[in-house]
Each structure stands twice: as structure tokens, then as C-alpha cells.
PDB file of C-alpha atoms in Angstrom:
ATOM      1  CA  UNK A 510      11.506  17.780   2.933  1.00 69.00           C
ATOM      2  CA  UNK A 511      13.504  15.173   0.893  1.00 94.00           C
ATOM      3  CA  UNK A 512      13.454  14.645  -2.622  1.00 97.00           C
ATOM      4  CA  UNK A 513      15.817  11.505  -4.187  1.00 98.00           C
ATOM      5  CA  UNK A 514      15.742  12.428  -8.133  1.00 98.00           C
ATOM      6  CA  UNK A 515      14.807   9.463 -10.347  1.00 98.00           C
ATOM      7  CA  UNK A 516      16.922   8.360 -13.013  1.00 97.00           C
ATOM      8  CA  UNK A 517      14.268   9.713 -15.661  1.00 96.00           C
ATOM      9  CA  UNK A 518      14.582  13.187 -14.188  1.00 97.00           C
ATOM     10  CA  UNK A 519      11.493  12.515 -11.621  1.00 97.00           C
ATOM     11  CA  UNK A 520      11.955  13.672  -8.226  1.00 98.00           C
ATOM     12  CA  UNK A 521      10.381  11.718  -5.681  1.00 98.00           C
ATOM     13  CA  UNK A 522       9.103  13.137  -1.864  1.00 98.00           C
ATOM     14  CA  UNK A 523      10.332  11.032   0.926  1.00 98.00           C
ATOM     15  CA  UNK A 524      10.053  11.152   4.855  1.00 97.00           C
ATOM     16  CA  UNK A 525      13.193  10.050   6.597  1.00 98.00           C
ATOM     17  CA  UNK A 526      12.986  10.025  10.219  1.00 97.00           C
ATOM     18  CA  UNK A 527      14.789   8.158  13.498  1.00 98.00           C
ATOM     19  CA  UNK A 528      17.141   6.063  13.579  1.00 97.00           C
ATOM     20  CA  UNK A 529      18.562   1.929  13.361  1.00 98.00           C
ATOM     21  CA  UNK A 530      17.102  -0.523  10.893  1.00 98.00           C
ATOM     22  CA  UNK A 531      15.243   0.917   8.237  1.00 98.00           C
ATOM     23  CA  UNK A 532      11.797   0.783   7.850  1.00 98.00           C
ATOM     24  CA  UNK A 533      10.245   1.616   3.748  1.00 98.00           C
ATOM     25  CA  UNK A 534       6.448   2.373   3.960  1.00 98.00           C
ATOM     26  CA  UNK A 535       4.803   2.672   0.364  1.00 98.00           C
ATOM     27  CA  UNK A 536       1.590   3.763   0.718  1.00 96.00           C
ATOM     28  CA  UNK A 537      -1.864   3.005  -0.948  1.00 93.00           C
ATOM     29  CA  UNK A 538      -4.186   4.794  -4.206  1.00 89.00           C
ATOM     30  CA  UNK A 539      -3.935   8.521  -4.017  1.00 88.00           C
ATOM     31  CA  UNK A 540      -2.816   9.455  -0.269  1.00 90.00           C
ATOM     32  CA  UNK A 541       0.676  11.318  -0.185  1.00 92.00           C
ATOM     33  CA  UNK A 542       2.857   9.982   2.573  1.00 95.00           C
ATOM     34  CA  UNK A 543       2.424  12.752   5.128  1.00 94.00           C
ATOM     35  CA  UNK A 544      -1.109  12.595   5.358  1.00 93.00           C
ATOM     36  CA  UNK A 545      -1.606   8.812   5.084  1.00 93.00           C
ATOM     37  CA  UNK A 546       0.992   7.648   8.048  1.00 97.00           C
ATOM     38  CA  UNK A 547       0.450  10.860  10.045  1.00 96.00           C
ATOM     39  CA  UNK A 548      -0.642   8.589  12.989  1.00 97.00           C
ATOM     40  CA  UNK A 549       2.435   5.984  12.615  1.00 98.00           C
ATOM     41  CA  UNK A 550       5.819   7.960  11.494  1.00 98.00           C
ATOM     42  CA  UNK A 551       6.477  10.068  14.614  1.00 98.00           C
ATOM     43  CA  UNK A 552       5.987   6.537  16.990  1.00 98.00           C
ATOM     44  CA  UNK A 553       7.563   4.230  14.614  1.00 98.00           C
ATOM     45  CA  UNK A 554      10.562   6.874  14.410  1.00 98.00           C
ATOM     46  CA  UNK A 555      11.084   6.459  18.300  1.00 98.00           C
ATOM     47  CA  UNK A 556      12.545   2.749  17.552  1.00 97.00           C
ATOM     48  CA  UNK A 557      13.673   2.556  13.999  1.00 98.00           C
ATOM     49  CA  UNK A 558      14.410   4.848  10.859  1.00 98.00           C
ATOM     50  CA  UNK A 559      11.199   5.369   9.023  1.00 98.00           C
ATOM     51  CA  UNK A 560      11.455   6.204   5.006  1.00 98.00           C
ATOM     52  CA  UNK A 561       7.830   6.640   3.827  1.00 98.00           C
ATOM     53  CA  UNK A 562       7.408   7.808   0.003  1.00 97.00           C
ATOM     54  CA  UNK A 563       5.337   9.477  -2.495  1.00 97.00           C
ATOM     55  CA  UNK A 564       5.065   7.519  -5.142  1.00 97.00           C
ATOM     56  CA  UNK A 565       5.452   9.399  -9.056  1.00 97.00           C
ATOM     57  CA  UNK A 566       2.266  10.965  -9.356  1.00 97.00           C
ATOM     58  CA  UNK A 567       1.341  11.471  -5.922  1.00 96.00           C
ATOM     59  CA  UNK A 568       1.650  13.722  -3.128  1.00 94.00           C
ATOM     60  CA  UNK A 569       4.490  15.509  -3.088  1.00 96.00           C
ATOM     61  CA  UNK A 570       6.395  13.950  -5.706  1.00 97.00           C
ATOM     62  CA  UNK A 571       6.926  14.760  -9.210  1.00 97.00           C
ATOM     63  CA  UNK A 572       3.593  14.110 -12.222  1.00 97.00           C
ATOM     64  CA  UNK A 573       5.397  13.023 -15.511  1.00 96.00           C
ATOM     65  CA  UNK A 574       2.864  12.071 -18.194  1.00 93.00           C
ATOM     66  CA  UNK A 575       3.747   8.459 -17.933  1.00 91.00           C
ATOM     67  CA  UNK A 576       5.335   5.544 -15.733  1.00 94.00           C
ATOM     68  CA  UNK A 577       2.098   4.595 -13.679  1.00 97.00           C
ATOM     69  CA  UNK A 578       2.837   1.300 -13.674  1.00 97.00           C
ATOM     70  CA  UNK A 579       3.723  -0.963 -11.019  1.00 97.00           C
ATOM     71  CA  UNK A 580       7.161  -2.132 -12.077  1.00 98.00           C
ATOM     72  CA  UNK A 581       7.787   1.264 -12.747  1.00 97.00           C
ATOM     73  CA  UNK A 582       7.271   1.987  -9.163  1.00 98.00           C
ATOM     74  CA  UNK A 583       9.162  -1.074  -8.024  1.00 98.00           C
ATOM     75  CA  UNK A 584      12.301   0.296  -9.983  1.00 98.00           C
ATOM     76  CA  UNK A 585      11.743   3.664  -8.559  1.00 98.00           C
ATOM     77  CA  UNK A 586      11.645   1.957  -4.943  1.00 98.00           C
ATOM     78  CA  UNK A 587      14.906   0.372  -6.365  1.00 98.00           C
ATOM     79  CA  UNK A 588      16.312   3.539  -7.110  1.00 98.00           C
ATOM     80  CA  UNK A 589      15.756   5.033  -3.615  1.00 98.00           C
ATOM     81  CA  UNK A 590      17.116   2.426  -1.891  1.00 98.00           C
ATOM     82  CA  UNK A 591      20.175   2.188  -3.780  1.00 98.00           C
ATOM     83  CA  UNK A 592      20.399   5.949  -3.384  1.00 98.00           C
ATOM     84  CA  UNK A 593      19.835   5.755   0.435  1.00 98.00           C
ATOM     85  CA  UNK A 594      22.441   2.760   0.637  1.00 98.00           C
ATOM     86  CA  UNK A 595      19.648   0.821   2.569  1.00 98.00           C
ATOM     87  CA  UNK A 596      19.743  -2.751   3.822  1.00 98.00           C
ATOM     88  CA  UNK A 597      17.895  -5.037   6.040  1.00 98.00           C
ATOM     89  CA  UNK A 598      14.870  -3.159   4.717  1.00 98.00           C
ATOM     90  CA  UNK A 599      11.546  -4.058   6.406  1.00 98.00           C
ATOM     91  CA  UNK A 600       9.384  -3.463   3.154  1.00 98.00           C
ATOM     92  CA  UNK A 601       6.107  -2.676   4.556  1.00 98.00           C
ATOM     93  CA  UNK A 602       3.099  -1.723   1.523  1.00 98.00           C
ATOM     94  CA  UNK A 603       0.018  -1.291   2.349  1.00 98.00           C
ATOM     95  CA  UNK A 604      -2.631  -1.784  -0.613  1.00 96.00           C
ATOM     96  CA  UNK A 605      -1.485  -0.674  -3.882  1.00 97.00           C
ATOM     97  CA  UNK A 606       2.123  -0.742  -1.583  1.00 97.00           C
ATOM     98  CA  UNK A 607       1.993  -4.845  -1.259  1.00 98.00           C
ATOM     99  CA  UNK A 608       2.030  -4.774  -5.075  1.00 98.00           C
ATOM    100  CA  UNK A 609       4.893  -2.754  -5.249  1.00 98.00           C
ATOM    101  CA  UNK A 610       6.766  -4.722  -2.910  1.00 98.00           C
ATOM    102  CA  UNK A 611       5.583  -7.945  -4.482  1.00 98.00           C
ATOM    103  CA  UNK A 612       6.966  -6.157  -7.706  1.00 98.00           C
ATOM    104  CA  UNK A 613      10.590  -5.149  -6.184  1.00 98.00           C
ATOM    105  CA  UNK A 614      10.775  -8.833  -5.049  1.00 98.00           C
ATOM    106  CA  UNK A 615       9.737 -10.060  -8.397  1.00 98.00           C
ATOM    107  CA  UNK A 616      12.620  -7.855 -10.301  1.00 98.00           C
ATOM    108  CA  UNK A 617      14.986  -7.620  -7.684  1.00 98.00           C
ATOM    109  CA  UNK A 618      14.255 -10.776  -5.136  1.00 98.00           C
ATOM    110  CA  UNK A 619      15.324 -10.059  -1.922  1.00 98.00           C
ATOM    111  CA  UNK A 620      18.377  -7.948  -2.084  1.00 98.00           C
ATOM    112  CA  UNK A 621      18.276  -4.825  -0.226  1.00 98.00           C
ATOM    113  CA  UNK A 622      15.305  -6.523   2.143  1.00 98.00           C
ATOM    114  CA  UNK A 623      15.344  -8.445   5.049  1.00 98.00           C
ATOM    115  CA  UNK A 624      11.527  -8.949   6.505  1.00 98.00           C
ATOM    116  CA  UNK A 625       8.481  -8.077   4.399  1.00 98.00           C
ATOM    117  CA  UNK A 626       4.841  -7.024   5.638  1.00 98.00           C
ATOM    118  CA  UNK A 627       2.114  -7.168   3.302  1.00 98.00           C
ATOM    119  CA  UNK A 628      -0.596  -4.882   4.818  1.00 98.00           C
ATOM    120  CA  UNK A 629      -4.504  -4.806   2.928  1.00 98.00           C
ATOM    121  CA  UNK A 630      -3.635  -6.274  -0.195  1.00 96.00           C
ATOM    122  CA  UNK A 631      -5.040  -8.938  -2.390  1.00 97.00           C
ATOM    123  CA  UNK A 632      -3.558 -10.208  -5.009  1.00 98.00           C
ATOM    124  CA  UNK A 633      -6.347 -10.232  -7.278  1.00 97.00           C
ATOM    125  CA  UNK A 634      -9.087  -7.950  -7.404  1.00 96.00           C
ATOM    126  CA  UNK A 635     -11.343  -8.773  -9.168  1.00 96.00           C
ATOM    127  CA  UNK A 636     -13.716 -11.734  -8.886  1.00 96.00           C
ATOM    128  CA  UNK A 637     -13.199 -15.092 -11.134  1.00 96.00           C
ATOM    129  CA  UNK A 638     -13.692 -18.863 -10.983  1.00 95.00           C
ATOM    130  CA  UNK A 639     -12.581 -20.470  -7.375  1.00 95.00           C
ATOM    131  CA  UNK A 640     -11.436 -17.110  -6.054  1.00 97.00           C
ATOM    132  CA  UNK A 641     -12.690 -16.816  -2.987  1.00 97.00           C
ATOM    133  CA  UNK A 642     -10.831 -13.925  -1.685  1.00 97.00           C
ATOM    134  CA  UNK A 643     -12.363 -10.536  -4.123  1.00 96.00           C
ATOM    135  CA  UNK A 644     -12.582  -6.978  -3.390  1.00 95.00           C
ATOM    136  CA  UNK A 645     -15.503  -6.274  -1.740  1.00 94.00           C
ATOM    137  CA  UNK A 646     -16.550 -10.187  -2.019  1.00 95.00           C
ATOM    138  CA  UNK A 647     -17.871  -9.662  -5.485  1.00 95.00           C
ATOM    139  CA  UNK A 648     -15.815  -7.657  -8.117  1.00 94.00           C
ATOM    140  CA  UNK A 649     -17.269  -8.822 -11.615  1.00 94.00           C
ATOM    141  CA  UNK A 650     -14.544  -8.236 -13.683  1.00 91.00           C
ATOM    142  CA  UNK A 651     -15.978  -6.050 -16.365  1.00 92.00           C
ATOM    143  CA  UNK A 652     -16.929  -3.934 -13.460  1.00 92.00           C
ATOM    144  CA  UNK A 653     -12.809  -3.897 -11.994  1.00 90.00           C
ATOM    145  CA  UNK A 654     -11.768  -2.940 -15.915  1.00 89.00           C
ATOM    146  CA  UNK A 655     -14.050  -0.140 -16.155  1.00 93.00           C
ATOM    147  CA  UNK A 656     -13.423   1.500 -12.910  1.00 91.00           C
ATOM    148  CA  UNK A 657     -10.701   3.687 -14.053  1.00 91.00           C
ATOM    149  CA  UNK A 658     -12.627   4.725 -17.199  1.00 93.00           C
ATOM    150  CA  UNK A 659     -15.439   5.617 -13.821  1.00 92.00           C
ATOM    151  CA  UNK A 660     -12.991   7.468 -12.167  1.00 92.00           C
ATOM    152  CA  UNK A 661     -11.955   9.633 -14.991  1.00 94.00           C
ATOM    153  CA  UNK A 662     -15.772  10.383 -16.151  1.00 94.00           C
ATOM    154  CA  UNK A 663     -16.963  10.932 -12.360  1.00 93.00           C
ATOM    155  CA  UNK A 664     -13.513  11.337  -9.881  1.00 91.00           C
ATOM    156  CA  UNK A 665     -16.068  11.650  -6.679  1.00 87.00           C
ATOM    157  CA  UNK A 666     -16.524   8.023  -6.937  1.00 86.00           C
ATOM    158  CA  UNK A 667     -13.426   7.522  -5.161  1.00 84.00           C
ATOM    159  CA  UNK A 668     -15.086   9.446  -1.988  1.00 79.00           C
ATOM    160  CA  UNK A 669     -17.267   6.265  -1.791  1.00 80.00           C
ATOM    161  CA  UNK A 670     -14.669   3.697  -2.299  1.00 82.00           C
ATOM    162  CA  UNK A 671     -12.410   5.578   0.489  1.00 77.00           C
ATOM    163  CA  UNK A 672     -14.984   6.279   3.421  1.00 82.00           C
ATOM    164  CA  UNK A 673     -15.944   2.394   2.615  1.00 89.00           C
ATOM    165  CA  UNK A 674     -12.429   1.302   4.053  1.00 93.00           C
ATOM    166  CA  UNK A 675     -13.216   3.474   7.859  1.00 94.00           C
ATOM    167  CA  UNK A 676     -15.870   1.550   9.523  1.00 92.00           C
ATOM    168  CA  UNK A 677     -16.705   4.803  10.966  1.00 90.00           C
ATOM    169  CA  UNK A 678     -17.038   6.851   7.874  1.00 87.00           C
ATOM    170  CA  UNK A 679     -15.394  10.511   8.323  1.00 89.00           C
ATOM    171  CA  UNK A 680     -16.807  13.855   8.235  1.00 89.00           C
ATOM    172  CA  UNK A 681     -16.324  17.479   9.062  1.00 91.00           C
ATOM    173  CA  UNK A 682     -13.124  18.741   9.042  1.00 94.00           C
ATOM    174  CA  UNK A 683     -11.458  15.044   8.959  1.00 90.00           C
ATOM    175  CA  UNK A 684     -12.997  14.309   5.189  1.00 88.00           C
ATOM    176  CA  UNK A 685     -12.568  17.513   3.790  1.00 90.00           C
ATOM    177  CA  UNK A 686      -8.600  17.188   4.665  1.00 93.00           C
ATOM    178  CA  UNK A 687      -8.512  13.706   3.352  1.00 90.00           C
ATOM    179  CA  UNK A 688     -10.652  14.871   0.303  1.00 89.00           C
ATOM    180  CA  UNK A 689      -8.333  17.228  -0.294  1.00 92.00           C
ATOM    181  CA  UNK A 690      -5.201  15.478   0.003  1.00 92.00           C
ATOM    182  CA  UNK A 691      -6.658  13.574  -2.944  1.00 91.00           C
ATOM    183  CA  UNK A 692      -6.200  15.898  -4.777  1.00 92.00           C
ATOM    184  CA  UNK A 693      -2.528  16.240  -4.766  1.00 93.00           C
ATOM    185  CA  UNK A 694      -2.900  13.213  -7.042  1.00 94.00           C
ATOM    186  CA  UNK A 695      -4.699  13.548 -10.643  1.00 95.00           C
ATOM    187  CA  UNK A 696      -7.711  12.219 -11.982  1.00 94.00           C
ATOM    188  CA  UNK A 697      -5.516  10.383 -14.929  1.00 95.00           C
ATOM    189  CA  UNK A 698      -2.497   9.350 -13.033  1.00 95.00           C
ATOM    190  CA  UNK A 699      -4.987   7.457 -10.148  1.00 94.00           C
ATOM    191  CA  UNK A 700      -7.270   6.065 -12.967  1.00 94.00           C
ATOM    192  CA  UNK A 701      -4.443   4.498 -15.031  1.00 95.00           C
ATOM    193  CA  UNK A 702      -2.815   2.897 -11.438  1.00 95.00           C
ATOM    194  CA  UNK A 703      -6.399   1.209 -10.809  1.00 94.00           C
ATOM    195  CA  UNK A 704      -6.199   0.233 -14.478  1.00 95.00           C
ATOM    196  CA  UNK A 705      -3.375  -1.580 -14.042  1.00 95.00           C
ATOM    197  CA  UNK A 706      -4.466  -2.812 -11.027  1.00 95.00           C
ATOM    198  CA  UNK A 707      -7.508  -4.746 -12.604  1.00 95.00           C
ATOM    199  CA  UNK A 708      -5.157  -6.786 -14.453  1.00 94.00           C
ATOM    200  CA  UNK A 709      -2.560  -7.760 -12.126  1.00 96.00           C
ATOM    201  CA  UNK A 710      -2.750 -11.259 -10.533  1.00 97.00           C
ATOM    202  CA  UNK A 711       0.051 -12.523  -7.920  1.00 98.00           C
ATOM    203  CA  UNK A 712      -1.494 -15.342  -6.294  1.00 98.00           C
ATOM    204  CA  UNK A 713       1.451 -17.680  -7.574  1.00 97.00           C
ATOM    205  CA  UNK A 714       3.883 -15.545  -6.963  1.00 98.00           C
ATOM    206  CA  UNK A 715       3.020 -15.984  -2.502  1.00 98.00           C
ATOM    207  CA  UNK A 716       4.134 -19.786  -2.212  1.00 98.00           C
ATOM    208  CA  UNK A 717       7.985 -18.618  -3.489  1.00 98.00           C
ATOM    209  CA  UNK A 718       8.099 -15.278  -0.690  1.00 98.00           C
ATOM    210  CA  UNK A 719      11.370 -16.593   1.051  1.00 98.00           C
ATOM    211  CA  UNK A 720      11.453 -13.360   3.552  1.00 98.00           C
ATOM    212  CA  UNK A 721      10.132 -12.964   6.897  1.00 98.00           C
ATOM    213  CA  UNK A 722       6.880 -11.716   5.942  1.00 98.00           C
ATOM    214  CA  UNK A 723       3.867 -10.229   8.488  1.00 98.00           C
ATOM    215  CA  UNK A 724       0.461  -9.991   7.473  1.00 98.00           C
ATOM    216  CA  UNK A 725      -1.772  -6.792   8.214  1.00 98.00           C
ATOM    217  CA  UNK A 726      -5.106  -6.925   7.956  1.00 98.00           C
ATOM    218  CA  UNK A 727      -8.546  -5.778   9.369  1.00 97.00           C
ATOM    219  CA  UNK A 728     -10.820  -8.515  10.064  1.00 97.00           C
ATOM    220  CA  UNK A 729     -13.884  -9.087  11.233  1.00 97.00           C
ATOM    221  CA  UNK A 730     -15.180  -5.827  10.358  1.00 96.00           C
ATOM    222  CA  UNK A 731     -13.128  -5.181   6.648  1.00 97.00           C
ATOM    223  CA  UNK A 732     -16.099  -3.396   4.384  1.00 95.00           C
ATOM    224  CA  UNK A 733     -13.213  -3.753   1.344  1.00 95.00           C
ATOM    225  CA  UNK A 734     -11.987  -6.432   1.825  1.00 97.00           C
ATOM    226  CA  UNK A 735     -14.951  -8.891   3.923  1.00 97.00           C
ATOM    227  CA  UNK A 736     -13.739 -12.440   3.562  1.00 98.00           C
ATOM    228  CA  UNK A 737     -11.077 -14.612   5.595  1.00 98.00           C
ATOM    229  CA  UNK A 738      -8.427 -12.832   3.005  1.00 98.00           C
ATOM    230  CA  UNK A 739      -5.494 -12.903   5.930  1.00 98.00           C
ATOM    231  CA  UNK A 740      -5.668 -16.299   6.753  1.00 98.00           C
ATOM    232  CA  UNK A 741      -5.366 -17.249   3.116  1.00 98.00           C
ATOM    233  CA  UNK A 742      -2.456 -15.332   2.150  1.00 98.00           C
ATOM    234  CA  UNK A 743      -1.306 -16.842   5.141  1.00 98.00           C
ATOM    235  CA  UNK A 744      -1.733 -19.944   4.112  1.00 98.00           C
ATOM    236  CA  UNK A 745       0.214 -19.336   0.857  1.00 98.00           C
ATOM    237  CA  UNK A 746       3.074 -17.481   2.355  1.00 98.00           C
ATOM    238  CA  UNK A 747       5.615 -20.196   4.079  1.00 98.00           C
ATOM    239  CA  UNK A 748       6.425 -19.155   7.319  1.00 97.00           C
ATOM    240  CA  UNK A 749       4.053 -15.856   7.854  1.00 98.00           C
ATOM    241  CA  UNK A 750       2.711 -14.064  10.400  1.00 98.00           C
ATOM    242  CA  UNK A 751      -1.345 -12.817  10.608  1.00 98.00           C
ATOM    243  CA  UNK A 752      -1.634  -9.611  13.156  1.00 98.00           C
ATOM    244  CA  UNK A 753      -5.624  -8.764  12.674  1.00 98.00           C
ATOM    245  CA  UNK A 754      -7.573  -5.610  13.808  1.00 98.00           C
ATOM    246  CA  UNK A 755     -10.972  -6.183  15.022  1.00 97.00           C
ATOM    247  CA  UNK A 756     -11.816  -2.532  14.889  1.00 97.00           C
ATOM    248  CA  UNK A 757     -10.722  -1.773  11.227  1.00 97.00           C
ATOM    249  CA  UNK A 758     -12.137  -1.523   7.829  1.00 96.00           C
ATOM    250  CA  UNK A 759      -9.419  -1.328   5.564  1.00 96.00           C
ATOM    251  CA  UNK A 760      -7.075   1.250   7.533  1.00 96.00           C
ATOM    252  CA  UNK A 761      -6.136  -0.217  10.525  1.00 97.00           C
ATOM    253  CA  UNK A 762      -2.856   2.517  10.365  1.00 97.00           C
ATOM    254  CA  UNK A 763      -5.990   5.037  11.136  1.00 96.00           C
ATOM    255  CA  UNK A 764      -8.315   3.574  13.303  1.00 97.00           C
ATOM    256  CA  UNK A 765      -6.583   1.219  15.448  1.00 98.00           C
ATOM    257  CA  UNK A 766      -2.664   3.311  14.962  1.00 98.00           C
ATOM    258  CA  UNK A 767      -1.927   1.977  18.975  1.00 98.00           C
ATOM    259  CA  UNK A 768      -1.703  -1.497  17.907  1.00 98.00           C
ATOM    260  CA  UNK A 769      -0.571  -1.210  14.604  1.00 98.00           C
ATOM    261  CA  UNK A 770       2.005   0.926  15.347  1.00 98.00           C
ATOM    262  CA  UNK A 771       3.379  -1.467  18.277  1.00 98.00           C
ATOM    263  CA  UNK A 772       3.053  -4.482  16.161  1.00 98.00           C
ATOM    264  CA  UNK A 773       4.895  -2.947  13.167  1.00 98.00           C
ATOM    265  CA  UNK A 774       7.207  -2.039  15.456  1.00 98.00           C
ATOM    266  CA  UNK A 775       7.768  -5.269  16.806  1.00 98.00           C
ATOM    267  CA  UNK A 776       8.236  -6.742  13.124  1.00 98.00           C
ATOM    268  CA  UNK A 777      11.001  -4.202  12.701  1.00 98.00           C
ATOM    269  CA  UNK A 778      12.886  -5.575  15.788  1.00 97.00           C
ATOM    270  CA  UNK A 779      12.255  -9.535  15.763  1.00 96.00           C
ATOM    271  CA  UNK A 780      11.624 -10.504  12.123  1.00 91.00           C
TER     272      UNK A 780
END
């Protein structure tokens, strides 16, 4: 275990494993970093160093009362890789991760980072006039708002939300440990991230992403994300890259791990 200790006191889980140019995965919602990239870190540590973290309020890390907030993850990412002296990064978030990195980029620009992949994101959630792209392919807005308030009255509406993104659902054994990972992040901390989620919108900040940046995402077959999402953010990120997984939902790092793991892989050495 590895903990780097925040500069408001918070101490924050990290993997570190392998070796060469690093590799920073932030992970999605309410996953902790061991379970989520179980199927990626020991391959992806064969050809490069691998630094996944907990973010505050998940996993393994510390649970202050506040600081759920996207830039205040972005300056904790800071924080660690100032800590770890990193550079070159390949800044790879996945979900809720993409906003972070979009975040770092946004406070920091590109120092520290030399290739970016964007994995599962969309810069908007929720649904409004000539978006195209929304969660699900229809988020009403009111409905996006009062999803946290959801969570906190009911927190086994997330079990819907995350079998949704496997197009085969889990069971058995399998759900119960990811159900239970869950856990490891509370009700309130997970509630006030989607919260702040609702209201974020990046779509302008794409067209000004100067860094080598790939783009993750499971298509055909996405039950969170259904539309031609990929190919758009392509579209407004100069110079990307679209790797798409047939035979994903919305965790292609779980169901198709071969190919994302070899793709990721080849990011870290070419872009």
C-alpha cells in the first residue's frame, strides 16, 4: 500500500507498479482503484509504470467531510504528481476520471502531461437543446439534478445505474464483490460528486486539448452512453484518436480488458 498525504491532511491510496513512462489512471463514481483496474494494472505494469488512485472519499483513501468537487480532485491529482516527481504523464480517466483530467488541464494545462486518453466520458450529462450526445440518450435535466438527492434517499439505485454499463449484467459472487466495494465509498460523498456532476459542462473546453489525446469508448453496444458519443468528441478534439469496443457497455476495462489493455498500452508507447 501507498498513501501520498494531501496538503489538507488527507491521505490518498495509490497503486504504483512497473516501470518507464508513467501511466495515472483515475477511476470512475464509487469503485476504489484495486477493484476497478484489477483486470488492467498487473498487464499494463509489464510495459510501463502504472499509478492508479483513490480519489478523497473513495476506496482506500481518506473521507473528510468536504472537498468532493472536481477541481478539488484535479489539485489533489496535482499534488500527487508533484509528490511523485512525474512527467510525460499519460493521463488516462475514465468517467468521472475524464473530468478530472479535463480539470488538471484546465488549472494546470499541460505541465506534468504528455498524451491524454479520455475513456467513457461526456462532457455533459444531461440532456438540453442541440445536444445530441446525453447520458443514456435522454437525461432531462431536472431528472440529472435530482439524482444525488435519489441516491441519498434510496443508495440501491446505483446497483441499476452500474449493472446498466456491463452488457452482460453480473451476478453471484461477481456483484456481491462489486456491491460491496461500493461501499468503501459513502452514500453523501458519491451523491454530492454526481451533484456536481449535473452541472458541469466542458464541451468548449475539447477544441483547445493541445495533447496527444486517445479516445475510449464502447460502441455499438454502450447501454450508458448509446449514441455516436466517440466520434463526436473526436471531432472536437484536434488531432485524436477513437479505439471502440464492440463488446462493451460502458466498461470496456472489464469486459473486453485484452484489447483495452493492449491499446492503452500502445498509447503509452507511441503517443
Amino acid at each position: 500500500m501507498a498513501y501520498f498525504t494531501l496538503s489538507d491532511g488527507v491521505p490518498l491510496y495509490y497503486r504504483d507498479e512497473g516501470q518507464g513512462r508513467p501511466l495515472v489512471l483515475m477511476h470512475a463514481l464509487m469503485f476504489g482503484a484495486d477493484f476497478f483496474w484489477q483486470k488492467n494494472i498487473p498487464e499494463l505494469a509489464k510495459s510501463c509504470r502504472v499509478i492508479a488512485v483513490d480519489n478523497r472519499g473513495v476506496g482506500l483513501s481518506g473521507k473528510p467531510n468536504s472537498g468532493y468537487t472536481i477541481p478539488r480532485f484535479a489539485q489533489d491529482l496535482r499534488e500527487l504528481l508533484e509528490g511523485l516527481d512525474l512527467d510525460n504523464v499519460v493521463l488516462a480517466g475514465l468517467s468521472l476520471g475524464g473530468f478530472t483530467a479535463l480539470e488538471y488541464i484546465k488549472q494546470f494545462g499541460n505541465d506534468r502531461l504528455g498524451a491524454l486518453a479520455l475513456m467513457e466520458m461526456t462532457p455533459r450529462l444531461p440532456s438540453a437543446p442541440g445536444w445530441e450526445h446525453p447520458t443514456f440518450g435522454e437525461f432531462p435535466e431536472e431528472m440529472a439534478k435530482g439524482y444525488g438527492t435519489a441516491l441519498r434517499a434510496d443508495r440501491s439505485i446505483y446497483n441499476d445505474f452500474f449493472q446498466a454499463a456491463f452488457l452482460e449484467a453480473p451476478t453471484g459472487d461477481e456483484l456481491d464483490a462489486m456491491v460491496a466495494n461500493t461501499w468503501l465509498t459513502p452514500t453523501d460523498v458519491a451523491a454530492e460528486v454526481i451533484d456536481r456532476l449535473a452541472e458541469r459542462d466542458v464541451r468548449d473546453q475539447l477544441p483547445d486539448i493541445t495533447l496527444p489525446t486517445s479516445l475510449f469508448y464502447g460502441y455499438p453496444n454502450n447501454r450508458i452512453l448509446p449514441t455516436a458519443l466517440g466520434q463526436w468528441m473526436q471531432s472536437q478534439i484536434p488531432g485524436s484518436e477513437l479505439i471502440t469496443f464492440e463488446n462493451s457497455s460502458h466498461s470496456p476495462f472489464w469486459e473486453e480488458p485484452d484489447k483495452f489493455n493492449a491499446e492503452l498500452a500502445r498509447v503509452v508507447a507511441e503517443r
